[in-house]
CSV table of C-alpha atoms in Angstrom, one decimal:
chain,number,residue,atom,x,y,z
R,336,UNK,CA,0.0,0.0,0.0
R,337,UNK,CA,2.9,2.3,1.1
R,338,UNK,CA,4.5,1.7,-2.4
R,339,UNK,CA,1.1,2.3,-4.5
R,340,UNK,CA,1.2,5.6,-2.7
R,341,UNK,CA,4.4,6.7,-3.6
R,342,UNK,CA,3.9,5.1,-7.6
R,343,UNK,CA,0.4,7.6,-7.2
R,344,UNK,CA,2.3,10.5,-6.2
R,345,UNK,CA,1.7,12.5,-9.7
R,346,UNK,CA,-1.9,12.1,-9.1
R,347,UNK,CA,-1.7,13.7,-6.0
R,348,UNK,CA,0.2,17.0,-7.7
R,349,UNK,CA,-2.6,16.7,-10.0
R,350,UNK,CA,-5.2,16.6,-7.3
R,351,UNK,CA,-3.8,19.4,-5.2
R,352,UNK,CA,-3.3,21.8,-7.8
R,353,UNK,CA,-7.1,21.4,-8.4
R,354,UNK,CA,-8.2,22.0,-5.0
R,355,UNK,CA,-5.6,25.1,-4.8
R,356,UNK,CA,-7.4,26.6,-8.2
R,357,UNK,CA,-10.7,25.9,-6.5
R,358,UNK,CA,-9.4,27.5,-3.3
R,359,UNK,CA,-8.1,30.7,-5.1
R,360,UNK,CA,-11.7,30.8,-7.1
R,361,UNK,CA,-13.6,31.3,-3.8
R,362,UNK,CA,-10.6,33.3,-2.0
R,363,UNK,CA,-10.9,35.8,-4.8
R,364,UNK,CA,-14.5,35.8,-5.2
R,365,UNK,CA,-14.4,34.3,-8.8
R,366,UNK,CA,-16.4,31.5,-7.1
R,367,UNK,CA,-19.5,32.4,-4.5
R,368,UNK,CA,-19.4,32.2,-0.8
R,369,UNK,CA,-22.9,32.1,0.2
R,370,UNK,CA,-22.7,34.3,4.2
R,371,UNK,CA,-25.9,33.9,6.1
R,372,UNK,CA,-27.4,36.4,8.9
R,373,UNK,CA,-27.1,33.2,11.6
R,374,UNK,CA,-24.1,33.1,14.0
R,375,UNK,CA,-22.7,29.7,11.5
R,376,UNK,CA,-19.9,27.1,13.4
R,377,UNK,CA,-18.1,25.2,10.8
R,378,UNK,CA,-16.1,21.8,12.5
R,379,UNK,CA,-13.8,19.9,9.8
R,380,UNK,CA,-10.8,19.0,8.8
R,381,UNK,CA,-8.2,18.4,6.2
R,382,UNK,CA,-7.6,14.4,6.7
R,383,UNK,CA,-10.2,12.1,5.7
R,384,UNK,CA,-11.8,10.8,8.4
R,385,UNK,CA,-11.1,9.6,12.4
R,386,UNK,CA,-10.1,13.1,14.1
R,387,UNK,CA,-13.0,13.0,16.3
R,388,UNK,CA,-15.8,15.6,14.7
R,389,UNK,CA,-18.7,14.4,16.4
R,390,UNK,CA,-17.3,14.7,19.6
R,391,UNK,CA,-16.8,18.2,19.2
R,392,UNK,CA,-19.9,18.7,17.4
R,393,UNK,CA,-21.4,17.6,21.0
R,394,UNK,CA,-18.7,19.6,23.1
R,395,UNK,CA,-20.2,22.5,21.4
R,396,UNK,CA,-23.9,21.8,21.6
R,397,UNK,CA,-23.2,21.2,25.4
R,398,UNK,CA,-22.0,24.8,25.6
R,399,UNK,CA,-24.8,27.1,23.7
R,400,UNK,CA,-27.7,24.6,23.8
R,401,UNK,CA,-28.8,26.3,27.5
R,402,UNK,CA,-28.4,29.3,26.0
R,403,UNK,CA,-29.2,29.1,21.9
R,404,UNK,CA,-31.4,27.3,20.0
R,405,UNK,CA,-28.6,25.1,18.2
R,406,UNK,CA,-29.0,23.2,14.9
R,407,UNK,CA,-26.6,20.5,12.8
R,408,UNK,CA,-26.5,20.1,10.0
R,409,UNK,CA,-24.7,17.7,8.6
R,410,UNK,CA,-24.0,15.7,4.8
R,411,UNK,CA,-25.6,12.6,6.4
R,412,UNK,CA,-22.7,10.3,5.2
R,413,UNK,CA,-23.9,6.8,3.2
R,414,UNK,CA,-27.9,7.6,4.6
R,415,UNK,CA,-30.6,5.4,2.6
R,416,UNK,CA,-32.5,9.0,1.6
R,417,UNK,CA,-31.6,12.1,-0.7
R,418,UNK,CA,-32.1,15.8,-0.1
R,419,UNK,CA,-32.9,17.8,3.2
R,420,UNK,CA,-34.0,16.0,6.2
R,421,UNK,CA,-34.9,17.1,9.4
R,422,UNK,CA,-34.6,15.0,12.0
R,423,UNK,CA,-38.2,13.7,14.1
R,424,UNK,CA,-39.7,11.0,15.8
R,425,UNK,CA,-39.8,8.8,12.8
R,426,UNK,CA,-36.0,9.3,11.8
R,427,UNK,CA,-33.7,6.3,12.1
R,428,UNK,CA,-29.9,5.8,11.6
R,429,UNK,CA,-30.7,4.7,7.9
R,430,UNK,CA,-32.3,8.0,6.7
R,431,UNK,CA,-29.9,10.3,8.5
R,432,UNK,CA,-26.7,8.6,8.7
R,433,UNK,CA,-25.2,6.8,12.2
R,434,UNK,CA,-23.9,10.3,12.9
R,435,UNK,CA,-26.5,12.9,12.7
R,436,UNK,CA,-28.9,9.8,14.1
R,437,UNK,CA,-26.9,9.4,17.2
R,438,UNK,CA,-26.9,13.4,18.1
R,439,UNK,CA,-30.4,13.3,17.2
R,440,UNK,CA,-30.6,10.8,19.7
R,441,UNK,CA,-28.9,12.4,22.3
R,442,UNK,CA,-29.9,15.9,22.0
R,443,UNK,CA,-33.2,16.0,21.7
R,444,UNK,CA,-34.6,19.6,22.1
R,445,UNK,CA,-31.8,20.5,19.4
R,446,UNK,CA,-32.7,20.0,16.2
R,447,UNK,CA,-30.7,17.8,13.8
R,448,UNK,CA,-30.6,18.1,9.5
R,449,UNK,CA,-28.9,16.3,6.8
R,450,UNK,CA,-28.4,18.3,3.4
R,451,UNK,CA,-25.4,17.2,0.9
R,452,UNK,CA,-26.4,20.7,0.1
R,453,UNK,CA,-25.4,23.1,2.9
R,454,UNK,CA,-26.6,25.9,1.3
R,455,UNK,CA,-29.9,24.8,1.1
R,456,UNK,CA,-30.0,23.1,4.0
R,457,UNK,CA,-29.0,26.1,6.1
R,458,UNK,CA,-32.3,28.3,4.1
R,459,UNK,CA,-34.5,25.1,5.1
R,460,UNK,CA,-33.6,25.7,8.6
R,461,UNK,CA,-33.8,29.5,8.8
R,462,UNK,CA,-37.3,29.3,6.9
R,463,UNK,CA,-38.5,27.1,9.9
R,464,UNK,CA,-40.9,28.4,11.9
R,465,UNK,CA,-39.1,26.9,15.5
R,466,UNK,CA,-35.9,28.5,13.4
R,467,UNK,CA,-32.4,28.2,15.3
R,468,UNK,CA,-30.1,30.7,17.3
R,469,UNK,CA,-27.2,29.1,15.2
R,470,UNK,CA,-26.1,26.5,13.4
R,471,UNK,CA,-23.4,23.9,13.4
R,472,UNK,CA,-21.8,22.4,9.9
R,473,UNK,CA,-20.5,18.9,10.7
R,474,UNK,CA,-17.3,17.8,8.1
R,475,UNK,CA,-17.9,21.4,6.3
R,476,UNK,CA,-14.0,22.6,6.2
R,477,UNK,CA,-13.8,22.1,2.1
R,478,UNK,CA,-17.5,23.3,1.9
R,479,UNK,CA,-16.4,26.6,0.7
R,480,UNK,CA,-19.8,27.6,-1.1
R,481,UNK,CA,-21.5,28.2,2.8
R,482,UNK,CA,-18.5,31.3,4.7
R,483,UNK,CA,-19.2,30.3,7.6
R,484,UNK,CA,-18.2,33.2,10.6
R,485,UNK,CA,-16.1,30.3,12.7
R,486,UNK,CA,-13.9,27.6,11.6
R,487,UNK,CA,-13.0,25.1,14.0
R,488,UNK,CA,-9.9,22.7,12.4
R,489,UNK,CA,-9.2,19.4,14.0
R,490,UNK,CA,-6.2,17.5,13.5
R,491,UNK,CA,-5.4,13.9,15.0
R,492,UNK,CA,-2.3,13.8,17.8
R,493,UNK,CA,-0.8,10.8,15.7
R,494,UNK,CA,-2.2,11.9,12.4
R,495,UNK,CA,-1.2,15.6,12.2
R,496,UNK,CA,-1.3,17.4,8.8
R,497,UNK,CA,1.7,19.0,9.3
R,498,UNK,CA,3.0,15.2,8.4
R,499,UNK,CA,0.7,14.3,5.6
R,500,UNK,CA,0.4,14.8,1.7
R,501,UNK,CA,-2.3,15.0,-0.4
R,502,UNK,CA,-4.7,12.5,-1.9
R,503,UNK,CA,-3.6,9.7,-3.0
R,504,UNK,CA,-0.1,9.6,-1.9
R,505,UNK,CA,-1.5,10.6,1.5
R,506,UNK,CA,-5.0,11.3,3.7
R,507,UNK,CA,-5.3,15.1,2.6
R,508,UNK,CA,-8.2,16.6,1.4
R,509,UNK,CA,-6.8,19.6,0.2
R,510,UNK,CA,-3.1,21.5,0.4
R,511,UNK,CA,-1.7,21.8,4.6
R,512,UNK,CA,-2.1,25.9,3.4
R,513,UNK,CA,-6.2,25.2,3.6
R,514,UNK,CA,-5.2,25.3,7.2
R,515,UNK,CA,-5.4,29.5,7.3
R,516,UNK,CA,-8.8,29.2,7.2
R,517,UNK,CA,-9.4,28.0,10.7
R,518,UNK,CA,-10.2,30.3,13.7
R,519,UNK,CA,-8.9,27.7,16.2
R,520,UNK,CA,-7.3,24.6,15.7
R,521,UNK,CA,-7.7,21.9,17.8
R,522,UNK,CA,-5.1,18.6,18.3
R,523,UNK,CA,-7.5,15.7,18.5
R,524,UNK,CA,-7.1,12.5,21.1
R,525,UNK,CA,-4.1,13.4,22.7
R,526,UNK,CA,-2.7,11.3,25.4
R,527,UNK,CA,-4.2,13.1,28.8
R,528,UNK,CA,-0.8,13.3,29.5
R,529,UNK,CA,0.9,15.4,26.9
R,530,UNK,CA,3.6,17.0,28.5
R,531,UNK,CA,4.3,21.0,27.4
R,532,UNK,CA,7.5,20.1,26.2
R,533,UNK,CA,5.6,18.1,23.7
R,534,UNK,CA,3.2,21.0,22.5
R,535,UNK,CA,5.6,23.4,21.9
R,536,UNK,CA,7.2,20.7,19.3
R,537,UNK,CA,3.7,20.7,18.0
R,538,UNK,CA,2.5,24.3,18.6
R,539,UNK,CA,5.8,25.0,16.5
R,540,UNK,CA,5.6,21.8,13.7
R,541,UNK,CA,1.8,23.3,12.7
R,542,UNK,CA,3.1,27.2,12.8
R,543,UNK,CA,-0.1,28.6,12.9
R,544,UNK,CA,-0.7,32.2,11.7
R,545,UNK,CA,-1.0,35.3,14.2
R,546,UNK,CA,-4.7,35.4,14.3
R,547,UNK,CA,-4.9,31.8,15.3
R,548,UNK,CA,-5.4,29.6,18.6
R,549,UNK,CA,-4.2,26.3,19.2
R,550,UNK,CA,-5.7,24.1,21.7
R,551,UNK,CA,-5.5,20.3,22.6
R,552,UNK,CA,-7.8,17.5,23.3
R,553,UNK,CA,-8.2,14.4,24.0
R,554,UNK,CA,-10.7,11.7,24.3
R,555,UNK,CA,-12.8,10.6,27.5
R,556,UNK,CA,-14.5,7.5,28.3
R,557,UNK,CA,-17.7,6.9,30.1
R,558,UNK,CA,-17.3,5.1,33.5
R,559,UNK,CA,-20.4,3.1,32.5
R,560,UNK,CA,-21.5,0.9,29.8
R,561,UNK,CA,-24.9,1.9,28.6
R,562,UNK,CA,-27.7,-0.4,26.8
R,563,UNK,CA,-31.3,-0.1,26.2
R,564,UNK,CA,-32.4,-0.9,29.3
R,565,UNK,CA,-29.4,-0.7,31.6
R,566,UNK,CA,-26.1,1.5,32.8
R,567,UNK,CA,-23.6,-1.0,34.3
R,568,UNK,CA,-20.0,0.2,35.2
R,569,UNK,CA,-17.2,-1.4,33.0
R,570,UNK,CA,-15.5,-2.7,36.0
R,571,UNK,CA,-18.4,-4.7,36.5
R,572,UNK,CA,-17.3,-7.0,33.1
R,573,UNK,CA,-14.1,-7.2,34.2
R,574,UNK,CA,-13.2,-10.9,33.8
R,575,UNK,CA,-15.8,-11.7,31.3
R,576,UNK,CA,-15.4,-13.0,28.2
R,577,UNK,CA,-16.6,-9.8,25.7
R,578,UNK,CA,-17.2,-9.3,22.1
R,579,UNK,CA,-15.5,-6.2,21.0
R,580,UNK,CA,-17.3,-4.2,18.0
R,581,UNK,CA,-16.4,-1.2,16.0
R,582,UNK,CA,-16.8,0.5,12.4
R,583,UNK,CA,-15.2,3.7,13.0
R,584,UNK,CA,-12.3,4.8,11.0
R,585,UNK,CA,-9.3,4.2,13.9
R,586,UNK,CA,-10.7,1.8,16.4
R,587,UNK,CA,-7.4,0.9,18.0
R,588,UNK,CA,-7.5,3.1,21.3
R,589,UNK,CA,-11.3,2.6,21.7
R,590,UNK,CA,-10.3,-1.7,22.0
R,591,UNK,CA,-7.2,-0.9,24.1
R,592,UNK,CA,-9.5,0.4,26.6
R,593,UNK,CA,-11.8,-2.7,26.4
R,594,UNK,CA,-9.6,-4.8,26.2
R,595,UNK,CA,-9.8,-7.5,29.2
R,596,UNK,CA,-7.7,-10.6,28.3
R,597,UNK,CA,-9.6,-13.0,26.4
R,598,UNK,CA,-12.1,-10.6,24.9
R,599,UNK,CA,-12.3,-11.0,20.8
R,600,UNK,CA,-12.5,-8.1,18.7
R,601,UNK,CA,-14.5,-7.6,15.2
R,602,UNK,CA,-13.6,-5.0,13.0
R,603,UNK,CA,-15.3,-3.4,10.5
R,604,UNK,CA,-14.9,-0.2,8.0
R,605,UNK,CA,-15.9,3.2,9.2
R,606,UNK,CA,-19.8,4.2,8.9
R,607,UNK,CA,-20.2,0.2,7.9
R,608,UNK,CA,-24.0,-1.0,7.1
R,609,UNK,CA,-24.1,-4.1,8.8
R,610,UNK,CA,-25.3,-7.3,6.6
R,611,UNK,CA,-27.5,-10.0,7.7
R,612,UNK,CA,-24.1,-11.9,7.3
R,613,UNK,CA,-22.3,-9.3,9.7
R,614,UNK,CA,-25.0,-10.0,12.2
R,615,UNK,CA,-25.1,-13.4,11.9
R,616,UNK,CA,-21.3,-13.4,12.5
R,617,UNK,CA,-21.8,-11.0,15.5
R,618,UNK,CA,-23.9,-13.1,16.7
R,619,UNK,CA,-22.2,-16.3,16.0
R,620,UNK,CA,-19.1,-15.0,17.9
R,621,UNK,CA,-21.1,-13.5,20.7
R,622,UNK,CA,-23.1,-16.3,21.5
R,623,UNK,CA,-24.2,-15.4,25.0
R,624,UNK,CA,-21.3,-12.7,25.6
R,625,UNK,CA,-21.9,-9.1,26.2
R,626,UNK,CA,-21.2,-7.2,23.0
R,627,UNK,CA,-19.5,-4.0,23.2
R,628,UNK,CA,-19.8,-1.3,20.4
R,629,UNK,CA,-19.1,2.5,20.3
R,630,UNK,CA,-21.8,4.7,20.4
R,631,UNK,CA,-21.9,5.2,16.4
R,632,UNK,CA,-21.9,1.5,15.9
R,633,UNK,CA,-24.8,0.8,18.6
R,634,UNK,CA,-27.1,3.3,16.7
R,635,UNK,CA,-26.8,0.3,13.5
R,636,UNK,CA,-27.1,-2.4,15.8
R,637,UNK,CA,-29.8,-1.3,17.9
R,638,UNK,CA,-32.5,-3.9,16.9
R,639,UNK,CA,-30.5,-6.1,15.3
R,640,UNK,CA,-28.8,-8.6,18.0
R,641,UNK,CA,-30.1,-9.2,21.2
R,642,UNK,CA,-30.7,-6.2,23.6
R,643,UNK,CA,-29.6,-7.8,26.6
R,644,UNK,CA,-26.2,-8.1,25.1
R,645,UNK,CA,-25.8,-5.2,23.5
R,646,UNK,CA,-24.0,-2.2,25.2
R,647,UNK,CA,-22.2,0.5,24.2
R,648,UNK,CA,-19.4,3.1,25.4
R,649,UNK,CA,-19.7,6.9,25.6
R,650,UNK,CA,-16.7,9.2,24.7
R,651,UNK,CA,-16.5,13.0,25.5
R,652,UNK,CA,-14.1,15.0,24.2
R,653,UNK,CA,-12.8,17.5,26.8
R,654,UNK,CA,-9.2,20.2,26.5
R,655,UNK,CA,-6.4,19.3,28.1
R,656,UNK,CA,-5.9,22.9,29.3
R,657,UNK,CA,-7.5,26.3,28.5
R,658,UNK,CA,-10.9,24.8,28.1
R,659,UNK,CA,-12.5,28.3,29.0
R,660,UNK,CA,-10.2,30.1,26.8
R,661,UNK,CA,-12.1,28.2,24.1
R,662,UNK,CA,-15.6,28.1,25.8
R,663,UNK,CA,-14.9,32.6,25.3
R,664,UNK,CA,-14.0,32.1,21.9
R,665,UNK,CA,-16.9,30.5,20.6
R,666,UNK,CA,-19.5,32.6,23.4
R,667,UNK,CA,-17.4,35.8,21.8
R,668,UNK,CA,-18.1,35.3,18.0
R,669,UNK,CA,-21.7,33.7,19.1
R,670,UNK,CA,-22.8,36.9,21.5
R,671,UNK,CA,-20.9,39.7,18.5
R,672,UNK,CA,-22.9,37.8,15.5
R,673,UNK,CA,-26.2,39.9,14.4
R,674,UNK,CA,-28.3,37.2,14.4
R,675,UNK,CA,-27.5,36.7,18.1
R,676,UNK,CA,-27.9,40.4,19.6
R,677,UNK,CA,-31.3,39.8,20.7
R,678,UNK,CA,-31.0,36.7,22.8
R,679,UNK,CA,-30.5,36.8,26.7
């Protein structure tokens, strides 16, 4: 794979000088940049996939939801339905995507939409008569026909894009310089330990410009195991036999936390649609074992293996320091933003 890569490397100059044209279109205004009267937070990055969106996504409905009527709106990746959707009673992980499902799911009284279109989703939204206080674009860094007024950038501690290349030869949607774009950037699941020797190293290897904040992250796990019908502390499987599941994009950490011994792990790609085959194989390997899935995964399993077995773990993403610096950022360009003047 590493040598197909490097044989592909022309079609990654090709590919990057694409994206750079398309860049300098909508820098220069050659291209249109659709701006909107709404407070507008896009979260995104430059990688393809696994730097942890959706946990921010939620960090940040956490913050204004007791404040703002918040919306998502996301692309609603591999859904089963076309168009705008908003998200209601009837929704399922199959019309919205796993994603938007699983924070429509969680956060209830905010409202979630899927639109491949972001432009039009974000006029479906503001012609609603419940309309929201702002709205958050999930995976919308490249989406350059919305400006939105905040761009949050994430990059991945072991992934950084500093130390990638473009498309094929590497994971890079677009040239490292797409980077300026950001208002903050945020290093995604760091070790909780990352020392400040080691951020300087990185705070200096990513060279941010003036304007710009860096801040790091990492991932936390629930103390508790969640199902349908019960919460049950993981400490509480210790020594027992456990099927591990996951179809997210780096599912590495998320079994090394599980991971208790003789406990057997199944892997599958990220955003998978699980087969009748993949559930009879679940199954097979379960046979009476608790199954263990991430959050994502348990929205796509729900319904289709036993309830009793199936449980899933919560993750939170939460700043290794200067959390409130970054809680004022976002309240700053939320409280400035016309649409926002009004609210208490």
């Amino acid at each position: 794979m590493i040598l197909l890569r490097k044989i592909l490397f022309p079609f990654a100059i090709l590919y990057g000088l694409i994206t750079a044209i398309r860049n300098w279109f909508y820098d220069n205004g050659i291209l249109k940049s659709n701006s909107f009267p709404i407070p507008i937070i896009a979260v995104g990055n430059l990688s393809v996939g696994g730097t942890g969106k959706t946990p921010q996504i939620e960090y940040l409905i956490r913050l204004l939801s007791p404040t703002y009527k918040v919306a998502v709106l996301s692309r609603g990746y591999k859904r089963k339905s076309s168009g705008f959707l908003l998200a209601d009673y009837s929704s399922t992980a199959e019309s919205l995507g796993d994603e938007p499902f699983q924070l429509h799911q969680k956060f209830p009284t905010s409202q979630v939409a899927v639109d491949a279109n972001r432009k039009n989703g974000i006029e479906r939204l503001l012609a609603l008569q419940n309309k929201p206080d702002i709205i958050l674009l999930d995976d919308a860094f490249q989406h350059r026909k919305v400006k939105a007024g905040f761009y949050i950038l994430l990059t991945a501690y072991n992934d950084l894009y500093a130390d990638d290349y473009i498309l094929p030869t590497g994971n890079l949607r677009e040239s490292r310089s797409g980077a300026k774009r950001a208002n903050v950037v945020v290093v995604t699941k760091c070790p909780p330990t990352l020392s400040e020797t080691e951020q300087t190293k990185i705070r200096q290897k990513l060279n941010l410009l003036a304007h710009q904040e860096l801040f790091f992250s990492a991932i936390q796990y629930d103390e508790n195991l969640h199902s349908e019908n019960e919460n049950r502390t993981i400490n509480s499987f210790k020594n027992t036999d456990k099927l591990l599941v996951a179809g997210i994009a780096k599912p590495k950490p998320f079994f090394n936390h599980l991971q208790d011994g003789n406990d057997e792990e199944l892997e599958f790609p990220d955003h998978h649609d699980f087969t009748e085959n993949d559930i009879q194989t679940i199954q097979k390997k379960s046979k009476n074992k608790p199954i263990i899935t991430t959050e994502k995964d348990f929205v796509r399993l729900k319904g289709k293996v036993n309830p009793a077995q199936l449980f899933y773990l919560p993750i939170q993403s939460v700043f290794l320091s200067n959390g409130e610096n970054f809680n004022k950022k976002i309240n700053n360009y939320v409280e400035q933003s016309t649409g926002n003047r009004s609210v208490s």
